[in-house]
Coordinates of C-alpha atoms and ligand atoms in Angstrom, one line a residue:
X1 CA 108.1 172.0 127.9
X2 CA 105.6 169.9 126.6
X3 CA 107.9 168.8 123.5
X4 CA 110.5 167.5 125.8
X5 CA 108.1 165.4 127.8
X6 CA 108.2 162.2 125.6
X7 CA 112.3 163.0 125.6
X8 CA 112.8 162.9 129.1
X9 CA 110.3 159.2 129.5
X10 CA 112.5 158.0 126.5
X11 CA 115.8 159.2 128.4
X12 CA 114.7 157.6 132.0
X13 CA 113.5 154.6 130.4
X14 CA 116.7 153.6 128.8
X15 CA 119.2 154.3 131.5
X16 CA 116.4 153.0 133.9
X17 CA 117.9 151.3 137.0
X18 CA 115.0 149.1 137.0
X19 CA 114.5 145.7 135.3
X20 CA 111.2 145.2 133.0
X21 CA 109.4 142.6 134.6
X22 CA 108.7 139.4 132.3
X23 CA 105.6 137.6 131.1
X24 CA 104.9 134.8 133.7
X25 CA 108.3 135.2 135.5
X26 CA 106.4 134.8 138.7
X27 CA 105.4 131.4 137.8
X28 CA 109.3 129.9 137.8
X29 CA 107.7 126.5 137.0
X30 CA 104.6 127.9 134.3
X31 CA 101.5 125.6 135.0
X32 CA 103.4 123.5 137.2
X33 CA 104.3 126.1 139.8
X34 CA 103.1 125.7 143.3
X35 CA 100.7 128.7 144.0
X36 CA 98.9 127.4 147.2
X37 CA 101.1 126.7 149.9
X38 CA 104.3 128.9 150.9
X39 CA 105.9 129.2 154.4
X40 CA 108.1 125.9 155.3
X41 CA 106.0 123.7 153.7
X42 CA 106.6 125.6 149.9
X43 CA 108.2 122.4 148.6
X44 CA 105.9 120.2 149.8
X45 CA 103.0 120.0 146.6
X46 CA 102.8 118.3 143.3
X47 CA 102.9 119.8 140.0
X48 CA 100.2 121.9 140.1
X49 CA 98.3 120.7 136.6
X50 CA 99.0 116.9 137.4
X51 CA 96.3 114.4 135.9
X52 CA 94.7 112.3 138.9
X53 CA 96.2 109.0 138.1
X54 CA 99.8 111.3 138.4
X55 CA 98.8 112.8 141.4
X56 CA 97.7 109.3 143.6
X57 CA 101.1 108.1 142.1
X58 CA 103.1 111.2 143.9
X59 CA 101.6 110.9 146.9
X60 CA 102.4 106.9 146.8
X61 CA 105.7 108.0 145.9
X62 CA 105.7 110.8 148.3
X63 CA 105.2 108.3 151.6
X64 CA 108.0 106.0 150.0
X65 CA 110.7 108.7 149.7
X66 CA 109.7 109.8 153.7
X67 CA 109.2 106.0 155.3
X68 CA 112.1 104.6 156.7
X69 CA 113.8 102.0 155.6
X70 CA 114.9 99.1 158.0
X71 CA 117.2 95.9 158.5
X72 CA 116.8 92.4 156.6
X73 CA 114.6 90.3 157.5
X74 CA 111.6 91.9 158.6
X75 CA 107.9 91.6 158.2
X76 CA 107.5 94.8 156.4
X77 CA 109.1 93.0 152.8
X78 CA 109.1 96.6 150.9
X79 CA 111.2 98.6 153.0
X80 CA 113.8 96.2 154.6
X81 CA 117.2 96.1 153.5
X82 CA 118.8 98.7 155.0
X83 CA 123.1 98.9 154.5
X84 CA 124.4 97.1 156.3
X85 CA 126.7 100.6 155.2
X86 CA 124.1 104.0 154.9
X87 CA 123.8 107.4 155.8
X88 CA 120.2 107.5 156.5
X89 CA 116.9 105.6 157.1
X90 CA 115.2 107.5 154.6
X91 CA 115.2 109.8 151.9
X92 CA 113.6 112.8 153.1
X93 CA 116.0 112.1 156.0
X94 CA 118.2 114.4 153.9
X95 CA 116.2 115.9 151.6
X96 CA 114.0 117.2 154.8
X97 CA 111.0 118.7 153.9
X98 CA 112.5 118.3 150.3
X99 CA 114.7 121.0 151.1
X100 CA 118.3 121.2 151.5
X101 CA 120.3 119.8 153.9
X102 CA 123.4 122.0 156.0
X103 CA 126.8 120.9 157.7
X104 CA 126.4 120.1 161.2
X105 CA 126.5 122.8 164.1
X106 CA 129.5 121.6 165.8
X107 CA 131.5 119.9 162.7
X108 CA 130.8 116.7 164.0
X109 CA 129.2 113.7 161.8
X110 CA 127.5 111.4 161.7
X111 CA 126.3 113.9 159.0
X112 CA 122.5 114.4 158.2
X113 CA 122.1 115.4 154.4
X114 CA 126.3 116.0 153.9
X115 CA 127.9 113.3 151.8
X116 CA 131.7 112.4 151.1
X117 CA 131.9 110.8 147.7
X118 CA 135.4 109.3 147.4
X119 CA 138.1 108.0 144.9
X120 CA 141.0 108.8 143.0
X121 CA 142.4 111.0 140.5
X122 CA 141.4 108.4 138.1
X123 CA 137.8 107.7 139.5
X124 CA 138.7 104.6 141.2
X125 CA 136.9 103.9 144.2
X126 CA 139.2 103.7 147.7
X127 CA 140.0 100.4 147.7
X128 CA 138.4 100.0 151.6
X129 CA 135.6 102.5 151.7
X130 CA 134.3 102.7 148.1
X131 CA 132.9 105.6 146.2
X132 CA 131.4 106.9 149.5
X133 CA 131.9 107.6 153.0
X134 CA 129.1 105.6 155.1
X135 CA 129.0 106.9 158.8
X136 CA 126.5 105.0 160.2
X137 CA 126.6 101.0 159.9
X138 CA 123.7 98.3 160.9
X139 CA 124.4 96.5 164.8
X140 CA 127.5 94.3 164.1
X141 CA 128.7 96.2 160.9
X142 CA 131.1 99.1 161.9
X143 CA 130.4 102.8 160.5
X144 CA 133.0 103.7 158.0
X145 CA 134.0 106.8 160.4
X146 CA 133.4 110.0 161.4
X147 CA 133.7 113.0 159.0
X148 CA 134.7 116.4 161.3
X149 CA 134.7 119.8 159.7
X150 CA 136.8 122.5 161.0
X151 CA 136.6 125.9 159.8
X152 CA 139.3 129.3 159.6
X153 CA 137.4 132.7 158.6
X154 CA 138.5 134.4 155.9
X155 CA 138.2 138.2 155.6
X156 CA 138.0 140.8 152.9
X157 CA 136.5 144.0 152.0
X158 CA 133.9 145.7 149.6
X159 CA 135.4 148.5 147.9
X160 CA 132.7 150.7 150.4
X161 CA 134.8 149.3 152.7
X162 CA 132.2 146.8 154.8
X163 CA 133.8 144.2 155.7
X164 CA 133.2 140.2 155.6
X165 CA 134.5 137.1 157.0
X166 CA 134.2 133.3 154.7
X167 CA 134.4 130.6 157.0
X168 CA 136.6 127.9 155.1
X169 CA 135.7 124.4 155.6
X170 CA 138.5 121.6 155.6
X171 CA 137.5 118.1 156.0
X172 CA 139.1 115.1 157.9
X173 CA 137.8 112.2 159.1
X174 CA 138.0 110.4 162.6
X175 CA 137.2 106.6 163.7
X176 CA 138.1 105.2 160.6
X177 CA 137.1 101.8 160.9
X178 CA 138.8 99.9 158.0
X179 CA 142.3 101.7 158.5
X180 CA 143.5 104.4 156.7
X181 CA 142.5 105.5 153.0
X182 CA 144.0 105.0 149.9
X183 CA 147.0 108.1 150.0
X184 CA 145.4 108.7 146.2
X185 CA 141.6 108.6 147.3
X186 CA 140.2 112.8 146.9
X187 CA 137.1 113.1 149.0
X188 CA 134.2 115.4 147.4
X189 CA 131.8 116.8 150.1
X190 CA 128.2 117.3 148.8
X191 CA 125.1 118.6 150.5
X192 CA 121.9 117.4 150.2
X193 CA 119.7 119.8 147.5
X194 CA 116.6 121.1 147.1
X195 CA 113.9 118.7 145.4
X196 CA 112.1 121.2 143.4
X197 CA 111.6 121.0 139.9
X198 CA 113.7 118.3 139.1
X199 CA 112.0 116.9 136.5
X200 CA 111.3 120.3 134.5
X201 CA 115.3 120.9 134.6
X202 CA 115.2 117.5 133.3
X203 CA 112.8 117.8 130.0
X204 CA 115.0 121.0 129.0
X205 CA 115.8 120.2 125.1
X206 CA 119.5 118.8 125.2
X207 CA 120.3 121.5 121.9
X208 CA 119.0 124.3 124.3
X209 CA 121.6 123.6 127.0
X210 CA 124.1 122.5 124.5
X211 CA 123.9 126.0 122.7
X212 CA 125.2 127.6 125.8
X213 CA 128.8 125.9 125.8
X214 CA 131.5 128.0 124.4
X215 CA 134.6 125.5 125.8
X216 CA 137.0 128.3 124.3
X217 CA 135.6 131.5 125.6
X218 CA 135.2 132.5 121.7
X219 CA 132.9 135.3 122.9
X220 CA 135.9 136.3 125.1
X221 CA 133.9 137.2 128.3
X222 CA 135.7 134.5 130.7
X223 CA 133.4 132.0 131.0
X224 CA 133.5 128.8 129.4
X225 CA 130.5 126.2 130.3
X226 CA 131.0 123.2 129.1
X227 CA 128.5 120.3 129.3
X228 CA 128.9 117.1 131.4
X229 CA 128.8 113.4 129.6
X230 CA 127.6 110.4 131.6
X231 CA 126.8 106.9 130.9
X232 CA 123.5 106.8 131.9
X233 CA 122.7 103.6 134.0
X234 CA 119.6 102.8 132.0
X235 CA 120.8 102.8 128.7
X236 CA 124.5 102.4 128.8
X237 CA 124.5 105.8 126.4
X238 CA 127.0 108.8 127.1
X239 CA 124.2 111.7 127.9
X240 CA 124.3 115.3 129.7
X241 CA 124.6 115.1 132.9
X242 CA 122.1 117.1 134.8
X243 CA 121.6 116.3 138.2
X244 CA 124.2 116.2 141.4
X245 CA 126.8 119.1 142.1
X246 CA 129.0 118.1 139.1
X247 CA 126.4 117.1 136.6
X248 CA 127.0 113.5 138.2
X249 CA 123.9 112.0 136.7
X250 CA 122.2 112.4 133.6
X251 CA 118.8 111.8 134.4
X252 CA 116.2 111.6 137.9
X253 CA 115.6 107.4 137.6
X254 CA 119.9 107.0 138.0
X255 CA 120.1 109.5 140.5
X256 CA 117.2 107.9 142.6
X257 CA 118.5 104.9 142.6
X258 CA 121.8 105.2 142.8
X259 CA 120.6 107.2 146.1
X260 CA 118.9 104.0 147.1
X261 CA 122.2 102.5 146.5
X262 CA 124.8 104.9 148.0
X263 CA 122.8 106.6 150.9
X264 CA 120.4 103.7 152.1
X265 CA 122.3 100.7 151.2
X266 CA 118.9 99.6 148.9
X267 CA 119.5 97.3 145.8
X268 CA 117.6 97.7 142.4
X269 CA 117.4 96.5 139.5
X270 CA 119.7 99.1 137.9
X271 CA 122.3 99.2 141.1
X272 CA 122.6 95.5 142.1
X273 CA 124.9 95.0 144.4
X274 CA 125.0 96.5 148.3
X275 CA 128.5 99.2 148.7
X276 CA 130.5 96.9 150.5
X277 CA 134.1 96.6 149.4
X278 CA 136.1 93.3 149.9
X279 CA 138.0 94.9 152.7
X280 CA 134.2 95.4 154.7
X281 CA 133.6 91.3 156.0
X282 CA 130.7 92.0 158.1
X283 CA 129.0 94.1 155.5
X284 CA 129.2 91.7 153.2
X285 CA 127.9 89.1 156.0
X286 CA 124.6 91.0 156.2
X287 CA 121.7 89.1 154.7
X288 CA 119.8 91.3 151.9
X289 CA 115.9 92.1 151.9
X290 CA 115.2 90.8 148.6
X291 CA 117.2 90.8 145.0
X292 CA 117.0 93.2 144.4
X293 CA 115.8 95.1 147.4
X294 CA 113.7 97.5 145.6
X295 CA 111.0 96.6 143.0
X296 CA 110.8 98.3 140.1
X297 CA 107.6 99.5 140.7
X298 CA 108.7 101.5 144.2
X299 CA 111.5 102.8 142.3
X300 CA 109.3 104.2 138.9
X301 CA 107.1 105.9 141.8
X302 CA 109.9 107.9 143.6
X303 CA 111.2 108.6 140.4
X304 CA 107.7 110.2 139.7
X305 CA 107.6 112.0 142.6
X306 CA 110.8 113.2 142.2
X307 CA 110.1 114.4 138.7
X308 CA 106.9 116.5 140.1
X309 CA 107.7 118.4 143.2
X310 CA 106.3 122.0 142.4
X311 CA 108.1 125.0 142.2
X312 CA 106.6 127.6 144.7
X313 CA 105.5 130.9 143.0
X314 CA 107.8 133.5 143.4
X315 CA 107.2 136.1 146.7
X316 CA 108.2 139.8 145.7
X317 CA 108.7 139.5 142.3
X318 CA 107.9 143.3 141.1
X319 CA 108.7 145.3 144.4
X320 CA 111.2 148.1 143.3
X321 CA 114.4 146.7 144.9
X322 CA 113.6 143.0 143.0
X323 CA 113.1 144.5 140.1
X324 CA 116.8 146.6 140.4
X325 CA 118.5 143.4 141.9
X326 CA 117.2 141.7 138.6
X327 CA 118.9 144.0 136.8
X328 CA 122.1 144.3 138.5
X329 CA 122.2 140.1 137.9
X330 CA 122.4 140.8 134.3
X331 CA 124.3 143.9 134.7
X332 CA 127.5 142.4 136.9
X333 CA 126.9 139.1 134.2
X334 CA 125.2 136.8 136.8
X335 CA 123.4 135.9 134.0
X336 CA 126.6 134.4 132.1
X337 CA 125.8 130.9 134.1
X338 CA 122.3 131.3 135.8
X339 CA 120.5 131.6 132.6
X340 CA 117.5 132.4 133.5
X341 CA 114.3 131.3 131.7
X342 CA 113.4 128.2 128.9
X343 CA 110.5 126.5 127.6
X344 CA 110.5 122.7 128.4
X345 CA 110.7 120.2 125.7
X346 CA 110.0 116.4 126.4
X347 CA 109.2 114.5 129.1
X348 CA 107.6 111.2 130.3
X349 CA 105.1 113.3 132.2
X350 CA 103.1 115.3 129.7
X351 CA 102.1 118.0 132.6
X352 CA 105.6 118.9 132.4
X353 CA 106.5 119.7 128.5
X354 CA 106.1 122.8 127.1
X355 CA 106.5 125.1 130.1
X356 CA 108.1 128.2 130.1
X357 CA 110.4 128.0 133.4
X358 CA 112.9 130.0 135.1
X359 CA 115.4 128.3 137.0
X360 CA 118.4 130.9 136.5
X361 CA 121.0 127.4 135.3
X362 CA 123.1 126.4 132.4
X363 CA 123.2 123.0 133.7
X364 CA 126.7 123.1 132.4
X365 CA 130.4 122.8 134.1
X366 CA 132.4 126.1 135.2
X367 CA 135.7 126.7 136.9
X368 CA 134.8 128.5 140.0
X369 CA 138.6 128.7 141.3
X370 CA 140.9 126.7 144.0
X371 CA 138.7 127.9 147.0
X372 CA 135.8 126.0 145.9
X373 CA 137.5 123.1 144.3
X374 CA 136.9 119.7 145.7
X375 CA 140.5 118.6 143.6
X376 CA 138.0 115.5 142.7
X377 CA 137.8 115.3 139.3
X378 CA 134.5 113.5 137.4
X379 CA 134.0 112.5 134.1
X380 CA 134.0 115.7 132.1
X381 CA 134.7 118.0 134.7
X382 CA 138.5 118.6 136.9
X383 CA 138.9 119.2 140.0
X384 CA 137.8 123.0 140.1
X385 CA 134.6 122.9 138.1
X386 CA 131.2 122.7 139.1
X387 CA 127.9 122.5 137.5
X388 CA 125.6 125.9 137.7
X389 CA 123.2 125.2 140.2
X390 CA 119.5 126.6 139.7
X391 CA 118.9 129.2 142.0
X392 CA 114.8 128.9 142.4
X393 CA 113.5 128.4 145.6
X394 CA 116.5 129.5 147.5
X395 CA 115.3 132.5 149.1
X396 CA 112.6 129.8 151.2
X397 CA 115.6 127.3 152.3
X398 CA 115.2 129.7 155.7
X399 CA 111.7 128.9 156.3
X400 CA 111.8 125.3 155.1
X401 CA 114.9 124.0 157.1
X402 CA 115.6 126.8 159.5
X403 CA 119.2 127.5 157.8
X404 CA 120.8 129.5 155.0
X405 CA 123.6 127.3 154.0
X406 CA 124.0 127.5 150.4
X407 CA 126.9 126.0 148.0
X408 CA 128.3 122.4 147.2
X409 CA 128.9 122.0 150.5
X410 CA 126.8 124.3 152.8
X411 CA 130.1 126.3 153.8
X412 CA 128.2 129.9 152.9
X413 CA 125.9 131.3 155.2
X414 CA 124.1 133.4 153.2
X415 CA 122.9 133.8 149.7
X416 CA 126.0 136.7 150.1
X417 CA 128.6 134.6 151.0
X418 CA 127.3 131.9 148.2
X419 CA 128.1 135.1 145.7
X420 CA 131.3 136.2 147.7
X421 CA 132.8 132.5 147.2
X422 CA 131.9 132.9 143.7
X423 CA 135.8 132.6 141.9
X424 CA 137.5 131.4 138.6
X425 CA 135.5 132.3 135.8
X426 CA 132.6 134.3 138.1
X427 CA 135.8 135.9 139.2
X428 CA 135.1 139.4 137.0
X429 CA 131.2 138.7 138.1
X430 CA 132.0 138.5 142.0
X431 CA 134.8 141.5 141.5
X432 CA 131.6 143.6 140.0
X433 CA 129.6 142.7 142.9
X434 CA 132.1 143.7 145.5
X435 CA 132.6 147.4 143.5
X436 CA 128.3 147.6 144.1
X437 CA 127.3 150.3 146.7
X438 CA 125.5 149.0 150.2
X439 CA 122.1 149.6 148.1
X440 CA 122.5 147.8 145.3
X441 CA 124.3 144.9 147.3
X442 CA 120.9 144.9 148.8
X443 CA 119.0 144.7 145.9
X444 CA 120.8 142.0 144.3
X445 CA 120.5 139.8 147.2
X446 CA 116.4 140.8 147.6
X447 CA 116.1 139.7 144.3
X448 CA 117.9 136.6 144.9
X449 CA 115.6 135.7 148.0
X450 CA 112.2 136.6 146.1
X451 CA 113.8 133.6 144.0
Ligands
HEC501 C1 122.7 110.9 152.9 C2 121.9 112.0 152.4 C3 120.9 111.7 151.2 C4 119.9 110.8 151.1 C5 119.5 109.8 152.2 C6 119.3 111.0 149.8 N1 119.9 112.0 149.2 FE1 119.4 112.6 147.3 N2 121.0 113.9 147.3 C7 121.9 114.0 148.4 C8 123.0 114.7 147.9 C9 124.3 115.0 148.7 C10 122.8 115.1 146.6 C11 123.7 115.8 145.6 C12 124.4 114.6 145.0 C13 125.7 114.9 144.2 O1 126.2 116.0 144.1 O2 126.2 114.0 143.7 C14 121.5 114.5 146.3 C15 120.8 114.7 145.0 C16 119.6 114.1 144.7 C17 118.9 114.4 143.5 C18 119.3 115.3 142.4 C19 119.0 116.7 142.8 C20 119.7 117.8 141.9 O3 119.3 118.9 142.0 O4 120.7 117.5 141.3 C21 117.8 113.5 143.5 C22 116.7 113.4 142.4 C23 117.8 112.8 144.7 N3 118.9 113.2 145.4 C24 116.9 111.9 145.1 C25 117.0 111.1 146.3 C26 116.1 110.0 146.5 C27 115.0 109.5 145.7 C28 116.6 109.5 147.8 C29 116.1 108.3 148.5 C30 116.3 107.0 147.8 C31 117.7 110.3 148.2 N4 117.9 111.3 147.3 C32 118.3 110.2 149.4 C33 121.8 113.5 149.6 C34 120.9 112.4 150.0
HEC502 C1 131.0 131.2 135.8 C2 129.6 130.8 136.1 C3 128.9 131.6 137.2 C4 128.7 132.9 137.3 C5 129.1 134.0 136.4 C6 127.9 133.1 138.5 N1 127.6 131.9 139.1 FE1 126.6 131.6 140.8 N2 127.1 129.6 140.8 C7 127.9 129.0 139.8 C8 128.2 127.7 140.2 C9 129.0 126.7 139.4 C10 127.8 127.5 141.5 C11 127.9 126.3 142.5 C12 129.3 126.5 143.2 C13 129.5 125.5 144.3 O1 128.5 125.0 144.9 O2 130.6 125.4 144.8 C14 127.0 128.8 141.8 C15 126.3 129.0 143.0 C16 125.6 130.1 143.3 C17 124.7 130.3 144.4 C18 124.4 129.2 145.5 C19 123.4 128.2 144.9 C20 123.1 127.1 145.8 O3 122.3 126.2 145.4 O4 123.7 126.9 146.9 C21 124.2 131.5 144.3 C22 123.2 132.2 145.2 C23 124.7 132.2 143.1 N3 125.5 131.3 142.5 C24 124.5 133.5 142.7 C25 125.2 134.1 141.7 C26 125.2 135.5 141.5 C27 124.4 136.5 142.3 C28 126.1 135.8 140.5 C29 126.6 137.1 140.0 C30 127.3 137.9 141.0 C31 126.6 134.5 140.1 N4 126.1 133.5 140.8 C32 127.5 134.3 139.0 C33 128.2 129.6 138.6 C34 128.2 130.9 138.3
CA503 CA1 120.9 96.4 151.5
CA504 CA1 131.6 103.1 151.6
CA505 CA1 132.4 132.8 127.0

């Protein structure tokens, strides 16, 4: 009996249903991570190994990216401005408790932290209403209209035969106070994301990601990321785009302000001009609060603190059902998209370079089939693809905005029904989940919360 002892360990420990658990995989953003504060204020801290001088400049940029802005002229000459066209006061208005944002209750805008982005096949703005929907417009300057969600349930099966009901989101919009859209303008919903980590996904080495795309499936296992090219607003280059649902912008500083731009109706240096189309008179009528509205200065210091918002430590991350729903991930090729770990290269933070993080992304476009498709195409990517999102932090959305809307547009209500949308090239992974037994289902999605 003795003899066979080692055989048996070696025997249990290869078909072991449980995943090895990984050097510092509890630390999703290495020194950065957020290991102080959890609950719903988890995305609340700075990187945790940020020099003083970067830390007073995250706070400064911390009370800028909460403050609201307001209308043109007032005595407060940093923050006025506001539209005349916007969809919030502020910021965090959306990014609440630099968490995500979820479709309204009752379908019924104006929206809080959901965005319509608009324009043709092409990329040409609607003519009347731009490259976004504004529903809220200063006194005097009527809000572009009223978006209104309505939803039909959807239902299918596991092959254990629980059952489950999608709820499927289709978008019109009411009030429209410039007359009708273009007939060719495609209208791209987007909810508001979490803030976490954004500038660690953002020092990831270019090569790294790039080393991922295989544009022809050569490796013949359906999936076929391909990277996103923008021109980035600061230098005029083509670069990977990295941030936004489709990889719309390829770095944190474009993103922020064209936020400023789009959301709060805030010029800068690198967006100049307010979003009011030819067809809007009384926007265009609306004095502006400076030229441009934002300095520099503000902007570098959002941009900072946009950069640095920790990455809470992980909760359960070696409990027996994690450890087999991390397994399973890899096992049912989760993995194929949400890659999940890399050590940062550059940055213009130093506290950020060199970690080892673990945000479960490719950064990089997939097909994920007609159900999810906005039929908006961008840059590199059609009308059906989307760019992986990183999946850290998710399982805390619950306790830091009351919610569990997940996806582009918020339309799942659970981390499950974000995996049971899953189509097009996570087709054969979602197929794999839905053959999974009530047990391991669990296990997948424990692991996925402990995220
Ligand atoms: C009206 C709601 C709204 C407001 C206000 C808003 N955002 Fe966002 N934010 C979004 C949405 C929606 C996205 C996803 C954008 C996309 O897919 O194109 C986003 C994405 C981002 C991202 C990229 C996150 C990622 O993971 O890709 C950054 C950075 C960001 N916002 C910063 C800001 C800053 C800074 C401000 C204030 C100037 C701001 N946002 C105001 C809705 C908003
Ligand atoms: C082919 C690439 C691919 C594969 C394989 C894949 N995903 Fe995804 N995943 C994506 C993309 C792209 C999105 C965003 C889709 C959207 O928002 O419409 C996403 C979204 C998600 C989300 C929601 C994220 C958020 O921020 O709302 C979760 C959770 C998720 N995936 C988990 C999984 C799990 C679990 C598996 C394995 C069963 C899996 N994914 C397989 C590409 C993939
Ligand atoms: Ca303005
Ligand atoms: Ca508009
Ligand atoms: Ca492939």
């Amino acid at each position: 009996m003795r003899a066979l002892l080692p055989l048996t360990v070696l025997l249990t420990a290869c078909a072991s249903p449980i995943a090895e658990l990984e050097d510092g995989e509890w630390l999703p953003g290495g020194d950065t991570t957020n290991t102080l504060l959890l609950g719903s204020n988890a995305f609340l801290r700075p990187a945790a190994n940020l020099s003083p001088e970067n830390e007073g400049a995250f706070y400064g940029g911390n009370s800028f990216f909460n403050d609201a802005w307001v209308e043109a002229p007032a005595s407060t000459q940093n923050r006025d401005g506001l539209g005349p066209l916007f969809n919030a006061r502020s910021c965090s208005g959306c990014h609440f408790r630099d968490g995500r944002a979820a479709p309204p209750e009752d379908g019924r805008g104006p929206m809080v932290g959901l965005l319509f982005r608009l324009g043709a096949q092409d990329g040409t703005p609607d003519p009347v209403y731009g490259g976004q929907l504004q529903d809220i417009g200063l006194p005097g300057v009527p809000a572009e209209g009223t978006p209104v969600i309505t939803t039909t349930l959807v239902p299918g099966t596991y092959r254990d035969g629980t059952p489950w009901e999608l709820a499927l989101p289709d978008y019109t919009f009411e009030d429209l106070a410039y007359g009708p859209m273009d007939a060719a303008t495609l209208v791209s919903p987007r909810v508001a994301p979490q803030m976490i980590g954004l500038g660690l996904l953002e020092a990831i080495a270019e090569d790294d990601l790039l080393a991922l795309e295989d544009p022809d499936d050569a490796d013949r296992d359906g999936i076929s990321g391909r990277a996103q090219w923008r021109e980035d607003v600061v230098t005029g280059q083509l670069a990977l785009g990295r941030f936004g649902w489709k990889g719309d912008a390829p770095n944190i500083r474009h993103q922020s302000a064209g936020a400023f731009n789009g959301d709060l109706g805030i010029t800068s240096a690198l967006f100049p001009v307010d979003d009011c189309t030819d067809a809007q008179a009384e926007c265009l009528a609306e004095p502006a609060g400076g030229e441009p509205e934002l300095e520099d200065r503000l902007l570098d210091r959002v941009v900072l603190y946009s950069q640095a918002v920790a990455v809470p430590i992980r909760r359960d991350w070696d409990t027996e059902g994690v450890l087999r729903g991390k397994r399973l991930f890899g096992r049912i090729g989760c993995d194929g998209c949400h890659t999940p770990s890399y050590t940062t290269s550059s940055s213009d933070l130093p506290e950020l370079e060199g970690q080892r993080i673990w945000p479960y992304t490719d950064l990089l476009l997939h097909d994920m089939g007609p159900e999810l498709a906005d039929g908006r195409p961008l840059g590199e990517a059609d009308g059906q693809e989307w760019k992986t999102p990183p999946l850290w932090g998710l399982g805390l959305i619950p306790e830091v905005n009351g919610h569990s809307r997940y996806l582009h547009d918020g339309r799942a209500r659970s981390l499950e029904e974000a995996v049971l949308w899953h189509g097009g090239e996570a087709e054969a992974s979602r197929e794999r989940f839905t053959r999974l037994d009530a047990d391991e289902r669990a296990w997948l999605l424990e692991f996925l919360a402990s995220l």
